[in-house]
PDB file of C-alpha atoms and ligand atoms in Angstrom:
ATOM      1  CA  UNK A   1      -3.426   2.646  -3.287  1.00  0.00           C
ATOM      2  CA  UNK A   2       0.165   1.472  -3.149  1.00  0.00           C
ATOM      3  CA  UNK A   3      -0.474  -1.776  -1.316  1.00  0.00           C
ATOM      4  CA  UNK A   4       2.292  -0.909   1.128  1.00  0.00           C
ATOM      5  CA  UNK A   5       1.809  -2.216   4.682  1.00  0.00           C
ATOM      6  CA  UNK A   6       1.910   0.746   7.018  1.00  0.00           C
ATOM      7  CA  UNK A   7       1.902  -0.087  10.724  1.00  0.00           C
ATOM      8  CA  UNK A   8       0.693   2.090  13.588  1.00  0.00           C
ATOM      9  CA  UNK A   9       1.674   0.590  16.942  1.00  0.00           C
ATOM     10  CA  UNK A  10      -0.180   1.466  20.148  1.00  0.00           C
ATOM     11  CA  UNK A  11       1.470   0.856  23.522  1.00  0.00           C
ATOM     12  CA  UNK A  12       0.962   1.812  27.157  1.00  0.00           C
ATOM     13  CA  UNK A  13       4.154   0.699  28.880  1.00  0.00           C
ATOM     14  CA  UNK A  14       7.588  -0.806  28.538  1.00  0.00           C
ATOM     15  CA  UNK A  15       7.222  -1.862  24.883  1.00  0.00           C
ATOM     16  CA  UNK A  16       9.139  -5.123  24.671  1.00  0.00           C
ATOM     17  CA  UNK A  17       6.677  -6.425  22.076  1.00  0.00           C
ATOM     18  CA  UNK A  18       7.133  -3.172  20.173  1.00  0.00           C
ATOM     19  CA  UNK A  19      10.877  -3.857  20.276  1.00  0.00           C
ATOM     20  CA  UNK A  20      10.493  -7.336  18.804  1.00  0.00           C
ATOM     21  CA  UNK A  21       8.241  -5.973  16.040  1.00  0.00           C
ATOM     22  CA  UNK A  22      10.675  -3.154  15.217  1.00  0.00           C
ATOM     23  CA  UNK A  23      13.477  -5.706  14.976  1.00  0.00           C
ATOM     24  CA  UNK A  24      11.411  -7.978  12.716  1.00  0.00           C
ATOM     25  CA  UNK A  25      10.648  -5.053  10.399  1.00  0.00           C
ATOM     26  CA  UNK A  26      14.305  -4.054  10.353  1.00  0.00           C
ATOM     27  CA  UNK A  27      15.478  -7.570   9.537  1.00  0.00           C
ATOM     28  CA  UNK A  28      12.973  -7.815   6.679  1.00  0.00           C
ATOM     29  CA  UNK A  29      10.898 -10.564   8.288  1.00  0.00           C
ATOM     30  CA  UNK A  30       7.864  -8.266   8.266  1.00  0.00           C
ATOM     31  CA  UNK A  31       7.377  -6.534   4.902  1.00  0.00           C
ATOM     32  CA  UNK A  32       6.065  -3.255   6.304  1.00  0.00           C
ATOM     33  CA  UNK A  33       6.975   0.204   7.450  1.00  0.00           C
ATOM     34  CA  UNK A  34       6.255   1.380  11.004  1.00  0.00           C
ATOM     35  CA  UNK A  35       4.768   4.828  10.434  1.00  0.00           C
ATOM     36  CA  UNK A  36       4.082   5.782  14.025  1.00  0.00           C
ATOM     37  CA  UNK A  37       4.177   4.581  17.635  1.00  0.00           C
ATOM     38  CA  UNK A  38       1.478   6.059  19.874  1.00  0.00           C
ATOM     39  CA  UNK A  39       1.053   5.762  23.616  1.00  0.00           C
ATOM     40  CA  UNK A  40      -1.717   6.852  25.976  1.00  0.00           C
ATOM     41  CA  UNK A  41       0.784   7.645  28.725  1.00  0.00           C
ATOM     42  CA  UNK A  42       3.607  10.204  28.621  1.00  0.00           C
ATOM     43  CA  UNK A  43       6.045   8.031  30.603  1.00  0.00           C
ATOM     44  CA  UNK A  44       5.675   4.875  28.497  1.00  0.00           C
ATOM     45  CA  UNK A  45       9.107   3.400  27.800  1.00  0.00           C
ATOM     46  CA  UNK A  46       7.803   2.507  24.353  1.00  0.00           C
ATOM     47  CA  UNK A  47       8.290   6.178  23.377  1.00  0.00           C
ATOM     48  CA  UNK A  48      12.017   5.937  24.151  1.00  0.00           C
ATOM     49  CA  UNK A  49      12.314   2.742  22.155  1.00  0.00           C
ATOM     50  CA  UNK A  50      10.648   4.367  19.135  1.00  0.00           C
ATOM     51  CA  UNK A  51      12.868   7.435  19.451  1.00  0.00           C
ATOM     52  CA  UNK A  52      15.976   5.263  19.549  1.00  0.00           C
ATOM     53  CA  UNK A  53      14.841   3.526  16.367  1.00  0.00           C
ATOM     54  CA  UNK A  54      14.066   6.872  14.671  1.00  0.00           C
ATOM     55  CA  UNK A  55      10.402   6.035  14.360  1.00  0.00           C
ATOM     56  CA  UNK A  56       7.843   8.869  14.632  1.00  0.00           C
ATOM     57  CA  UNK A  57       6.128   8.705  17.996  1.00  0.00           C
ATOM     58  CA  UNK A  58       3.684  10.660  20.100  1.00  0.00           C
ATOM     59  CA  UNK A  59       1.757  10.469  23.323  1.00  0.00           C
ATOM     60  CA  UNK A  60      -1.967  10.956  23.054  1.00  0.00           C
ATOM     61  CA  UNK A  61      -2.408  11.484  26.766  1.00  0.00           C
ATOM     62  CA  UNK A  62      -5.782  10.081  27.796  1.00  0.00           C
ATOM     63  CA  UNK A  63      -5.876  12.470  30.751  1.00  0.00           C
ATOM     64  CA  UNK A  64      -5.977  15.456  28.412  1.00  0.00           C
ATOM     65  CA  UNK A  65      -9.240  14.391  26.776  1.00  0.00           C
ATOM     66  CA  UNK A  66     -12.683  14.848  28.287  1.00  0.00           C
ATOM     67  CA  UNK A  67     -14.002  11.489  27.181  1.00  0.00           C
ATOM     68  CA  UNK A  68     -13.140   8.297  25.396  1.00  0.00           C
ATOM     69  CA  UNK A  69     -14.571   9.454  22.086  1.00  0.00           C
ATOM     70  CA  UNK A  70     -12.417  12.596  21.975  1.00  0.00           C
ATOM     71  CA  UNK A  71      -9.356  10.502  22.892  1.00  0.00           C
ATOM     72  CA  UNK A  72     -10.073   7.935  20.188  1.00  0.00           C
ATOM     73  CA  UNK A  73     -10.705  10.650  17.607  1.00  0.00           C
ATOM     74  CA  UNK A  74      -7.250  12.020  18.353  1.00  0.00           C
ATOM     75  CA  UNK A  75      -5.745   8.537  17.971  1.00  0.00           C
ATOM     76  CA  UNK A  76      -7.537   7.969  14.675  1.00  0.00           C
ATOM     77  CA  UNK A  77      -6.469  11.343  13.378  1.00  0.00           C
ATOM     78  CA  UNK A  78      -2.784  10.505  14.079  1.00  0.00           C
ATOM     79  CA  UNK A  79      -3.142   7.092  12.475  1.00  0.00           C
ATOM     80  CA  UNK A  80      -4.782   8.612   9.394  1.00  0.00           C
ATOM     81  CA  UNK A  81      -2.160  11.346   9.102  1.00  0.00           C
ATOM     82  CA  UNK A  82       0.464   8.623   8.973  1.00  0.00           C
ATOM     83  CA  UNK A  83      -1.440   6.557   6.407  1.00  0.00           C
ATOM     84  CA  UNK A  84      -1.680   3.555   8.739  1.00  0.00           C
ATOM     85  CA  UNK A  85      -3.202   0.425   7.181  1.00  0.00           C
ATOM     86  CA  UNK A  86      -2.739  -1.982  10.120  1.00  0.00           C
ATOM     87  CA  UNK A  87      -3.092  -1.076  13.800  1.00  0.00           C
ATOM     88  CA  UNK A  88      -1.009  -3.148  16.209  1.00  0.00           C
ATOM     89  CA  UNK A  89      -1.932  -3.133  19.889  1.00  0.00           C
ATOM     90  CA  UNK A  90       1.217  -4.053  21.781  1.00  0.00           C
ATOM     91  CA  UNK A  91       0.517  -3.824  25.493  1.00  0.00           C
ATOM     92  CA  UNK A  92      -2.069  -1.083  24.951  1.00  0.00           C
ATOM     93  CA  UNK A  93      -4.060  -1.205  28.169  1.00  0.00           C
ATOM     94  CA  UNK A  94      -7.286   0.390  26.971  1.00  0.00           C
ATOM     95  CA  UNK A  95     -10.372  -1.135  25.485  1.00  0.00           C
ATOM     96  CA  UNK A  96     -11.190   0.439  22.154  1.00  0.00           C
ATOM     97  CA  UNK A  97     -14.799   1.421  21.553  1.00  0.00           C
ATOM     98  CA  UNK A  98     -16.877   0.083  18.657  1.00  0.00           C
ATOM     99  CA  UNK A  99     -16.334   3.487  17.016  1.00  0.00           C
ATOM    100  CA  UNK A 100     -12.560   2.931  16.791  1.00  0.00           C
ATOM    101  CA  UNK A 101     -12.946  -0.733  15.858  1.00  0.00           C
ATOM    102  CA  UNK A 102     -15.293   0.207  13.029  1.00  0.00           C
ATOM    103  CA  UNK A 103     -12.779   2.719  11.648  1.00  0.00           C
ATOM    104  CA  UNK A 104     -10.163  -0.037  11.284  1.00  0.00           C
ATOM    105  CA  UNK A 105     -12.467  -3.009  10.892  1.00  0.00           C
ATOM    106  CA  UNK A 106     -10.459  -6.198  10.406  1.00  0.00           C
ATOM    107  CA  UNK A 107      -7.218  -4.229  10.537  1.00  0.00           C
ATOM    108  CA  UNK A 108      -6.467  -4.213  14.272  1.00  0.00           C
ATOM    109  CA  UNK A 109      -4.384  -6.921  15.974  1.00  0.00           C
ATOM    110  CA  UNK A 110      -3.867  -7.534  19.663  1.00  0.00           C
ATOM    111  CA  UNK A 111      -1.662  -9.739  21.795  1.00  0.00           C
ATOM    112  CA  UNK A 112      -2.972 -11.307  24.971  1.00  0.00           C
ATOM    113  CA  UNK A 113      -0.871 -13.278  27.485  1.00  0.00           C
ATOM    114  CA  UNK A 114      -3.107 -16.338  27.850  1.00  0.00           C
ATOM    115  CA  UNK A 115      -4.714 -18.962  25.666  1.00  0.00           C
ATOM    116  CA  UNK A 116      -7.958 -17.205  24.757  1.00  0.00           C
ATOM    117  CA  UNK A 117     -10.846 -17.586  25.252  1.00  0.00           C
ATOM    118  CA  UNK A 118      -9.559 -18.514  28.718  1.00  0.00           C
ATOM    119  CA  UNK A 119      -8.354 -15.781  31.023  1.00  0.00           C
ATOM    120  CA  UNK A 120      -9.143 -12.644  29.062  1.00  0.00           C
ATOM    121  CA  UNK A 121      -8.917  -9.308  30.843  1.00  0.00           C
ATOM    122  CA  UNK A 122      -6.198  -7.313  32.510  1.00  0.00           C
ATOM    123  CA  UNK A 123      -4.836  -9.904  34.979  1.00  0.00           C
ATOM    124  CA  UNK A 124      -4.323 -13.005  32.879  1.00  0.00           C
ATOM    125  CA  UNK A 125      -1.335 -14.462  34.747  1.00  0.00           C
ATOM    126  CA  UNK A 126      -2.898 -13.883  38.175  1.00  0.00           C
ATOM    127  CA  UNK A 127      -6.117 -15.536  37.029  1.00  0.00           C
ATOM    128  CA  UNK A 128      -4.258 -18.478  35.449  1.00  0.00           C
ATOM    129  CA  UNK A 129      -2.374 -19.139  38.696  1.00  0.00           C
ATOM    130  CA  UNK A 130      -5.491 -18.758  40.843  1.00  0.00           C
ATOM    131  CA  UNK A 131      -7.409 -21.239  38.703  1.00  0.00           C
ATOM    132  CA  UNK A 132      -4.651 -23.826  38.708  1.00  0.00           C
ATOM    133  CA  UNK A 133      -4.431 -24.638  35.000  1.00  0.00           C
ATOM    134  CA  UNK A 134      -1.269 -26.461  33.897  1.00  0.00           C
ATOM    135  CA  UNK A 135      -0.893 -24.762  30.525  1.00  0.00           C
ATOM    136  CA  UNK A 136      -1.086 -21.101  29.604  1.00  0.00           C
ATOM    137  CA  UNK A 137       0.412 -19.223  26.679  1.00  0.00           C
ATOM    138  CA  UNK A 138      -0.218 -16.287  24.395  1.00  0.00           C
ATOM    139  CA  UNK A 139      -2.695 -15.397  21.675  1.00  0.00           C
ATOM    140  CA  UNK A 140      -2.622 -13.029  18.725  1.00  0.00           C
ATOM    141  CA  UNK A 141      -6.080 -12.097  17.495  1.00  0.00           C
ATOM    142  CA  UNK A 142      -7.922  -9.602  15.381  1.00  0.00           C
ATOM    143  CA  UNK A 143      -9.832  -7.090  17.447  1.00  0.00           C
ATOM    144  CA  UNK A 144     -13.600  -6.940  17.305  1.00  0.00           C
ATOM    145  CA  UNK A 145     -16.084  -4.991  19.411  1.00  0.00           C
ATOM    146  CA  UNK A 146     -15.747  -7.313  22.419  1.00  0.00           C
ATOM    147  CA  UNK A 147     -12.902  -7.715  24.909  1.00  0.00           C
ATOM    148  CA  UNK A 148     -10.230 -10.232  23.833  1.00  0.00           C
ATOM    149  CA  UNK A 149     -12.900 -11.859  21.678  1.00  0.00           C
ATOM    150  CA  UNK A 150     -11.891 -11.424  18.028  1.00  0.00           C
ATOM    151  CA  UNK A 151     -10.829 -14.176  15.601  1.00  0.00           C
ATOM    152  CA  UNK A 152      -7.654 -15.946  16.732  1.00  0.00           C
ATOM    153  CA  UNK A 153      -4.644 -15.795  14.410  1.00  0.00           C
ATOM    154  CA  UNK A 154      -1.897 -17.690  16.275  1.00  0.00           C
ATOM    155  CA  UNK A 155      -1.358 -19.188  19.730  1.00  0.00           C
ATOM    156  CA  UNK A 156       1.586 -20.682  21.585  1.00  0.00           C
ATOM    157  CA  UNK A 157       1.183 -22.878  24.664  1.00  0.00           C
ATOM    158  CA  UNK A 158       3.503 -22.394  27.645  1.00  0.00           C
ATOM    159  CA  UNK A 159       3.610 -24.736  30.662  1.00  0.00           C
ATOM    160  CA  UNK A 160       2.653 -23.425  34.083  1.00  0.00           C
ATOM    161  CA  UNK A 161       5.137 -24.636  36.714  1.00  0.00           C
ATOM    162  CA  UNK A 162       4.130 -25.598  40.255  1.00  0.00           C
ATOM    163  CA  UNK A 163       6.234 -22.883  41.841  1.00  0.00           C
ATOM    164  CA  UNK A 164       5.384 -20.137  39.350  1.00  0.00           C
ATOM    165  CA  UNK A 165       4.419 -16.686  40.549  1.00  0.00           C
ATOM    166  CA  UNK A 166       3.033 -13.982  38.273  1.00  0.00           C
ATOM    167  CA  UNK A 167       6.505 -12.727  37.391  1.00  0.00           C
ATOM    168  CA  UNK A 168       8.046 -16.080  36.473  1.00  0.00           C
ATOM    169  CA  UNK A 169       5.019 -17.099  34.418  1.00  0.00           C
ATOM    170  CA  UNK A 170       4.869 -13.695  32.680  1.00  0.00           C
ATOM    171  CA  UNK A 171       8.563 -13.931  31.812  1.00  0.00           C
ATOM    172  CA  UNK A 172       8.174 -17.404  30.282  1.00  0.00           C
ATOM    173  CA  UNK A 173       5.141 -16.339  28.261  1.00  0.00           C
ATOM    174  CA  UNK A 174       6.836 -13.120  27.135  1.00  0.00           C
ATOM    175  CA  UNK A 175       9.627 -15.056  25.409  1.00  0.00           C
ATOM    176  CA  UNK A 176       6.957 -16.653  23.210  1.00  0.00           C
ATOM    177  CA  UNK A 177       5.074 -13.377  22.691  1.00  0.00           C
ATOM    178  CA  UNK A 178       8.199 -11.892  21.149  1.00  0.00           C
ATOM    179  CA  UNK A 179       8.271 -14.643  18.515  1.00  0.00           C
ATOM    180  CA  UNK A 180       4.545 -14.968  17.925  1.00  0.00           C
ATOM    181  CA  UNK A 181       3.576 -11.341  17.303  1.00  0.00           C
ATOM    182  CA  UNK A 182       6.147 -10.729  14.542  1.00  0.00           C
ATOM    183  CA  UNK A 183       5.069 -14.018  12.921  1.00  0.00           C
ATOM    184  CA  UNK A 184       1.374 -13.024  12.910  1.00  0.00           C
ATOM    185  CA  UNK A 185       2.130  -9.561  11.524  1.00  0.00           C
ATOM    186  CA  UNK A 186       4.379 -11.119   8.878  1.00  0.00           C
ATOM    187  CA  UNK A 187       1.579 -13.453   7.747  1.00  0.00           C
ATOM    188  CA  UNK A 188      -0.901 -10.569   7.632  1.00  0.00           C
ATOM    189  CA  UNK A 189       1.441  -8.292   5.693  1.00  0.00           C
ATOM    190  CA  UNK A 190       2.158 -11.076   3.194  1.00  0.00           C
ATOM    191  CA  UNK A 191      -1.584 -11.491   2.582  1.00  0.00           C
ATOM    192  CA  UNK A 192      -1.568 -14.987   4.061  1.00  0.00           C
ATOM    193  CA  UNK A 193      -4.458 -14.569   6.493  1.00  0.00           C
ATOM    194  CA  UNK A 194      -8.025 -15.176   5.413  1.00  0.00           C
ATOM    195  CA  UNK A 195     -10.751 -14.468   7.942  1.00  0.00           C
ATOM    196  CA  UNK A 196     -13.896 -16.567   7.632  1.00  0.00           C
ATOM    197  CA  UNK A 197     -16.221 -15.691  10.486  1.00  0.00           C
ATOM    198  CA  UNK A 198     -14.416 -16.694  13.682  1.00  0.00           C
ATOM    199  CA  UNK A 199     -11.797 -18.672  11.784  1.00  0.00           C
ATOM    200  CA  UNK A 200      -8.517 -17.299  10.522  1.00  0.00           C
ATOM    201  CA  UNK A 201      -7.181 -19.519   7.766  1.00  0.00           C
ATOM    202  CA  UNK A 202      -3.438 -19.406   7.096  1.00  0.00           C
ATOM    203  CA  UNK A 203      -2.756 -19.602   3.374  1.00  0.00           C
ATOM    204  CA  UNK A 204       0.426 -21.364   2.289  1.00  0.00           C
TER     205      UNK A 204
HETATM  206  C1  LIG B   1       2.388  -8.254  27.282  1.00  0.00           C
HETATM  207  O1  LIG B   1       2.429  -9.325  28.159  1.00  0.00           O
HETATM  208  C2  LIG B   1       1.153  -8.299  26.427  1.00  0.00           C
HETATM  209  O2  LIG B   1       0.756  -9.589  26.133  1.00  0.00           O
HETATM  210  C3  LIG B   1       0.134  -7.649  27.325  1.00  0.00           C
HETATM  211  O3  LIG B   1       0.827  -6.609  27.961  1.00  0.00           O
HETATM  212  C4  LIG B   1       2.216  -6.919  28.013  1.00  0.00           C
HETATM  213  C5  LIG B   1       2.949  -5.802  27.356  1.00  0.00           C
HETATM  214  O4  LIG B   1       4.333  -5.907  27.471  1.00  0.00           O
HETATM  215  N1  LIG B   1      -1.008  -7.234  26.570  1.00  0.00           N
HETATM  216  P1  LIG B   1       5.290  -4.988  26.626  1.00  0.00           P
HETATM  217  O5  LIG B   1       4.853  -3.542  26.860  1.00  0.00           O
HETATM  218  O6  LIG B   1       5.183  -5.358  25.182  1.00  0.00           O
HETATM  219  O7  LIG B   1       6.660  -5.225  27.175  1.00  0.00           O
END
């Protein structure tokens, strides 16, 4: 084993977090190589971003697989073929089964646009606004078998303004996402994260 950090990034849509991670790898902030970008949708803008950066990319179209297990097997096969050591979910809008999580146990990260454990799920900003909290933010966590429930690596708080709608809040949170995800991946790739049960200790 070479000890090289090999990233496989999974996206479903526009890929702005992918972009910030690609830039952080390019600048040397993250000591890793991005081996492959995979999407579950053929029209994901993330594919164009990967192509522009000359990074191998492919769509594993969920619609072409009979069931979740077949789809996840195809994903795992691509990740293995590329020698991926760390799976990064960057706006990947599917819940991975325990089968997938087991394959990459402790080596899958996700970003969620709220301060977990509050407002997990697919409509974080809508739920934040409906509830009336004054602070939201973003969370980077390791993925376990539950939804948005794995050990938390880093969080940034973002104020909720009185006149916010989903778009304005999402935009303010996204600015922080683009800083936080590269930072968490950097720490992981530098061996500075130690997971102890639910707690992720950051080693200095
Ligand atoms: C981000 O807000 C991320 O937190 C959430 O989905 C969005 C993806 O945006 N999981 P992008 O595709 O990275 O632009």
